[in-house]
Coordinates of C-alpha atoms and ligand atoms in Angstrom, one line a residue:
X15 CA 0.0 0.0 0.1
X16 CA 0.9 4.0 -0.5
X17 CA 1.4 6.3 1.3
X18 CA -1.9 7.0 1.8
X19 CA -2.6 3.6 3.1
X20 CA -1.5 5.6 6.2
X21 CA -4.4 6.2 9.7
X22 CA -4.5 9.1 11.0
X23 CA -8.1 10.9 11.9
X24 CA -8.4 13.4 9.8
X25 CA -8.9 17.5 10.9
X26 CA -11.9 18.0 8.3
X27 CA -14.8 18.6 10.3
X28 CA -18.5 19.0 9.4
X29 CA -18.1 22.7 9.5
X30 CA -16.4 22.1 6.5
X31 CA -19.0 20.7 5.0
X32 CA -21.7 22.8 3.0
X33 CA -25.2 20.4 2.2
X34 CA -25.7 17.6 2.1
X35 CA -27.2 17.1 5.5
X36 CA -29.0 14.1 4.8
X37 CA -26.2 12.2 4.5
X38 CA -25.0 13.6 7.5
X39 CA -27.4 12.7 9.6
X40 CA -27.8 9.2 8.3
X41 CA -23.3 8.4 8.4
X42 CA -24.7 10.1 12.6
X43 CA -26.9 7.2 13.2
X44 CA -25.1 4.3 11.7
X45 CA -20.8 5.0 11.9
X46 CA -20.6 8.1 14.6
X47 CA -22.7 6.9 17.2
X48 CA -22.1 2.7 17.5
X49 CA -18.4 4.3 17.4
X50 CA -19.3 7.0 20.5
X51 CA -22.1 5.4 22.6
X52 CA -21.0 1.2 22.6
X53 CA -23.4 0.8 25.3
X54 CA -26.2 1.7 23.6
X55 CA -25.8 -0.8 20.6
X56 CA -24.7 -3.5 22.9
X57 CA -28.3 -2.7 24.8
X58 CA -30.2 -3.4 21.5
X59 CA -28.3 -6.1 20.3
X60 CA -25.5 -5.8 17.1
X61 CA -26.8 -5.3 14.3
X62 CA -25.2 -5.7 10.4
X63 CA -22.6 -4.0 10.5
X64 CA -23.1 -1.9 6.7
X65 CA -21.1 -0.3 4.3
X66 CA -21.8 3.0 2.6
X67 CA -21.5 3.3 -0.8
X68 CA -21.5 7.0 -2.1
X69 CA -22.0 7.8 -5.6
X70 CA -22.1 10.9 -8.0
X71 CA -20.8 13.1 -9.8
X72 CA -16.7 14.2 -8.7
X73 CA -15.9 17.0 -6.6
X74 CA -19.4 17.2 -5.2
X75 CA -18.0 16.0 -1.0
X76 CA -17.9 12.6 -1.1
X77 CA -14.6 12.6 0.3
X78 CA -15.2 15.4 2.0
X79 CA -17.9 13.6 4.2
X80 CA -16.4 10.7 4.5
X81 CA -12.8 12.6 7.2
X82 CA -15.7 14.6 8.6
X83 CA -17.0 11.4 10.1
X84 CA -14.4 9.5 11.0
X85 CA -13.0 13.3 13.3
X86 CA -16.4 13.3 14.2
X87 CA -16.3 9.7 15.9
X88 CA -12.4 10.2 16.6
X89 CA -11.6 7.2 14.6
X90 CA -8.3 6.5 12.5
X91 CA -9.3 7.4 8.4
X92 CA -7.6 5.2 5.9
X93 CA -8.1 6.7 2.2
X94 CA -7.6 4.2 -0.5
X95 CA -7.9 4.1 -4.2
X96 CA -9.2 1.4 -6.4
X97 CA -6.7 1.6 -9.0
X98 CA -3.9 1.4 -5.6
X99 CA -4.7 -1.9 -5.0
X100 CA -4.6 -3.4 -8.8
X101 CA -1.9 -5.8 -9.0
X102 CA -0.7 -7.5 -12.3
X103 CA 1.1 -10.6 -9.9
X104 CA -1.9 -12.7 -9.0
X105 CA -2.4 -13.0 -5.2
X106 CA -0.9 -9.9 -4.8
X107 CA -4.1 -7.6 -5.1
X108 CA -5.6 -10.3 -2.5
X109 CA -2.5 -9.6 -0.3
X110 CA -3.3 -5.9 -0.4
X111 CA -6.6 -5.9 0.4
X112 CA -5.9 -7.9 3.6
X113 CA -3.0 -6.4 4.3
X114 CA -5.9 -2.9 4.5
X115 CA -8.2 -4.5 6.7
X116 CA -5.6 -5.8 8.8
X117 CA -4.2 -2.3 10.1
X118 CA -7.9 -1.0 10.1
X119 CA -8.3 -3.3 12.8
X120 CA -5.0 -2.3 14.5
X121 CA -6.1 1.2 14.3
X122 CA -9.5 0.7 15.0
X123 CA -12.0 2.2 15.5
X124 CA -11.4 2.8 11.6
X125 CA -13.2 4.7 8.6
X126 CA -11.5 3.1 5.5
X127 CA -12.7 5.4 3.0
X128 CA -12.6 3.9 -0.6
X129 CA -12.5 5.9 -3.6
X130 CA -12.8 4.3 -7.2
X131 CA -13.9 0.9 -5.7
X132 CA -15.6 0.6 -9.5
X133 CA -12.2 -0.5 -10.5
X134 CA -12.5 -3.5 -8.0
X135 CA -15.3 -5.2 -10.2
X136 CA -14.1 -8.0 -13.2
X137 CA -17.1 -5.8 -15.4
X138 CA -14.6 -3.2 -16.1
X139 CA -10.8 -3.6 -17.3
X140 CA -9.4 -5.9 -20.2
X141 CA -9.2 -9.8 -21.3
X142 CA -6.0 -10.4 -19.1
X143 CA -7.0 -8.1 -15.9
X144 CA -10.4 -10.3 -15.7
X145 CA -8.5 -13.1 -13.6
X146 CA -6.9 -10.5 -11.3
X147 CA -9.3 -8.6 -10.7
X148 CA -12.2 -11.1 -10.2
X149 CA -10.0 -12.7 -7.4
X150 CA -9.7 -9.3 -5.6
X151 CA -13.5 -8.5 -5.5
X152 CA -14.0 -12.5 -4.1
X153 CA -11.3 -10.7 -1.3
X154 CA -12.5 -7.0 -1.0
X155 CA -16.2 -9.5 -0.3
X156 CA -14.6 -11.1 2.1
X157 CA -13.4 -8.8 4.2
X158 CA -16.2 -6.7 3.8
X159 CA -19.2 -9.7 4.9
X160 CA -17.5 -12.1 6.9
X161 CA -14.7 -11.6 10.2
X162 CA -14.6 -9.7 12.6
X163 CA -15.2 -6.1 11.2
X164 CA -15.7 -4.7 14.7
X165 CA -15.5 -1.1 14.6
X166 CA -14.3 -0.7 11.2
X167 CA -16.4 0.9 8.7
X168 CA -16.4 1.0 5.0
X169 CA -17.6 4.2 3.0
X170 CA -16.5 3.3 -0.6
X171 CA -17.0 5.9 -3.1
X172 CA -17.3 6.4 -7.4
X173 CA -18.7 8.2 -10.4
X174 CA -19.7 5.2 -12.1
X175 CA -22.4 3.3 -10.4
X176 CA -23.2 2.0 -14.0
X177 CA -20.3 -0.8 -13.7
X178 CA -20.5 -1.9 -10.0
X179 CA -21.1 -5.3 -9.4
X180 CA -24.3 -6.0 -8.3
X181 CA -22.6 -8.2 -4.9
X182 CA -21.6 -5.1 -3.6
X183 CA -24.2 -3.8 -3.1
X184 CA -26.3 -6.6 -0.7
X185 CA -26.5 -6.3 3.4
X186 CA -23.2 -6.0 5.7
X187 CA -21.3 -4.8 2.8
X188 CA -22.5 -1.7 1.0
X189 CA -25.7 -1.6 2.1
X190 CA -26.7 1.6 2.0
X191 CA -26.1 3.0 -1.6
X192 CA -26.6 7.3 -1.7
X193 CA -26.4 9.5 -4.0
X194 CA -24.0 12.9 -3.9
X195 CA -25.7 15.1 -6.5
X196 CA -24.1 18.3 -7.5
X197 CA -25.7 21.0 -5.2
X198 CA -29.1 23.4 -5.8
X199 CA -28.8 26.7 -5.2
X200 CA -28.9 26.6 -1.4
X201 CA -26.8 24.3 -1.5
X202 CA -24.4 26.4 -3.2
X203 CA -24.9 29.2 -0.4
X204 CA -24.0 27.0 2.9
X205 CA -21.2 25.3 0.7
X206 CA -19.3 29.3 -0.1
X207 CA -20.3 29.5 4.0
X208 CA -18.4 26.4 4.7
X209 CA -15.7 27.5 2.5
X210 CA -15.4 31.2 4.0
X211 CA -15.2 29.7 7.2
X212 CA -12.2 31.8 9.0
X213 CA -11.7 33.3 5.7
X214 CA -11.8 37.3 5.8
X215 CA -14.8 38.6 4.1
X216 CA -15.5 41.9 3.3
X217 CA -19.1 42.6 4.5
X218 CA -20.1 43.6 0.7
X219 CA -19.3 39.9 -0.3
X220 CA -23.0 38.6 -0.6
X221 CA -22.3 34.7 -1.3
X222 CA -26.5 34.1 -2.3
X223 CA -26.1 36.3 -4.8
X224 CA -22.6 34.2 -6.0
X225 CA -24.4 30.7 -5.7
X226 CA -27.8 32.6 -7.6
X227 CA -26.5 35.0 -10.1
X228 CA -23.5 33.3 -11.4
X229 CA -22.7 29.7 -9.8
X230 CA -25.9 27.2 -11.9
X231 CA -23.9 23.4 -12.5
X232 CA -21.4 24.3 -10.2
X233 CA -19.7 21.3 -8.0
X234 CA -18.3 21.8 -4.8
X235 CA -14.7 21.6 -6.0
X236 CA -15.7 24.5 -8.5
X237 CA -16.4 26.4 -5.4
X238 CA -13.4 26.2 -3.6
X239 CA -11.5 27.0 -6.8
X240 CA -13.8 30.2 -6.7
X241 CA -13.2 31.2 -3.9
X242 CA -8.4 30.3 -4.3
X243 CA -9.1 32.2 -7.5
X244 CA -10.9 35.2 -5.5
X245 CA -8.1 34.9 -2.9
X246 CA -5.4 35.3 -5.2
X247 CA -7.3 38.4 -7.0
X248 CA -7.5 39.4 -3.4
X249 CA -3.8 39.1 -3.1
X250 CA -2.9 40.7 -6.2
X251 CA -4.5 43.5 -5.0
X252 CA -2.9 43.7 -2.1
X253 CA 0.9 43.7 -3.1
X254 CA -0.3 46.4 -5.9
X255 CA -1.3 48.7 -3.6
X256 CA 2.2 48.2 -1.3
X257 CA 4.2 48.4 -4.0
X258 CA 2.0 51.6 -5.1
X259 CA 2.4 52.9 -2.0
X260 CA 5.4 55.6 -0.3
X261 CA 6.0 53.8 2.7
X262 CA 5.6 50.4 1.5
X263 CA 4.5 49.2 4.1
X264 CA 3.9 45.1 4.9
X265 CA 0.6 45.5 6.8
X266 CA -1.9 42.3 6.4
X267 CA -4.4 43.2 8.9
X268 CA -6.7 45.2 6.6
X269 CA -6.9 42.4 3.8
X270 CA -10.4 41.1 3.1
X271 CA -11.2 38.8 0.0
X272 CA -13.9 42.0 -1.4
X273 CA -17.4 41.4 -4.1
X274 CA -14.9 43.0 -7.0
X275 CA -12.5 40.1 -6.5
X276 CA -15.5 37.5 -6.7
X277 CA -16.3 39.1 -9.3
X278 CA -12.8 39.1 -10.8
X279 CA -12.5 35.8 -10.5
X280 CA -15.8 34.1 -11.7
Ligands
ATP311 P1 -14.1 12.3 -6.7 O1 -15.0 11.7 -7.0 O2 -12.9 13.3 -7.7 O3 -13.1 11.8 -5.7 P2 -15.0 13.9 -4.3 O4 -16.9 14.5 -3.7 O5 -15.0 13.3 -3.2 O6 -14.7 14.1 -5.4 P3 -14.7 16.0 -2.5 O7 -12.4 15.9 -2.3 O8 -14.6 15.5 -1.5 O9 -15.1 15.4 -4.1 O10 -14.6 17.5 -2.5 C1 -13.2 17.6 -3.4 C2 -13.2 19.7 -2.9 O11 -14.3 20.6 -3.2 C3 -13.0 19.3 -1.6 O12 -11.4 19.7 -0.9 C4 -13.6 20.8 -0.5 O13 -12.6 21.7 -1.6 C5 -14.5 21.2 -1.9 N1 -16.0 20.8 -1.5 C6 -16.5 20.1 -2.6 N2 -17.8 19.0 -2.4 C7 -18.3 19.9 -1.0 C8 -19.7 20.2 0.5 N3 -20.5 19.8 -0.2 N4 -18.6 21.3 1.0 C9 -18.0 22.0 1.5 N5 -16.1 22.0 0.0 C10 -17.1 21.2 -1.1

């Protein structure tokens, strides 16, 4: 496994996530609460620990949400991408899957975020890949379904639900299938607010107007990119004003992001 296989508690919190309220509540119930309140779940009796499969267009918060869940639960987080596990040597990929789950168990409570999970399905790929992928899929399903998965939670993500093997979607595997859509106008405002959180926004900035008038069809990643661009415009302007001033004073206390910066960034 690569560097990304290391586990730590992520620093992304729910405050960093805009919209997606329904998903948040589901993930709280299925993952955060069982980790935080094991006594209550002892009382109710064991449930089948079933994973989530998030699907939808890129850049809409799947990774972010998985990190926020781990953070909220105080759990370790392992980020792995399906294609990283594909190895041309027969058996190597299965071993990588076993190692992944072993590592998760030793650092439990642990959330495994499995991005591009579609890479594990046998339906895609060339003829020669078929054997390797088939074995890998079986190993994955075994780990997912069988054995002791206590306090190891799996959140898968894909942009390609159409190629996902239906075997993935049974209860106890990725039993919860959730669509993560492009944000609507209200979500866009909420995402912009979460991205603007702790940044020096000038009161002239009208996030509602930006979200409604200029950002139709934007993903969360597009909105984050817009914020970055507005900051670069503001930085450029700040330095132009410093360079043209008499004293060249490097005083950054009045740095703000203004509506004009957003307009130029759009
Ligand atoms: P992919 O399918 O490409 O992996 P993804 O759905 O996992 O995409 P993220 O990686 O979570 O998307 O989002 C990329 C970036 O876009 C985030 O780091 C964040 O800056 C911004 N972003 C996306 N969605 C949201 C959201 N709902 N709230 C706040 N920021 C968001």
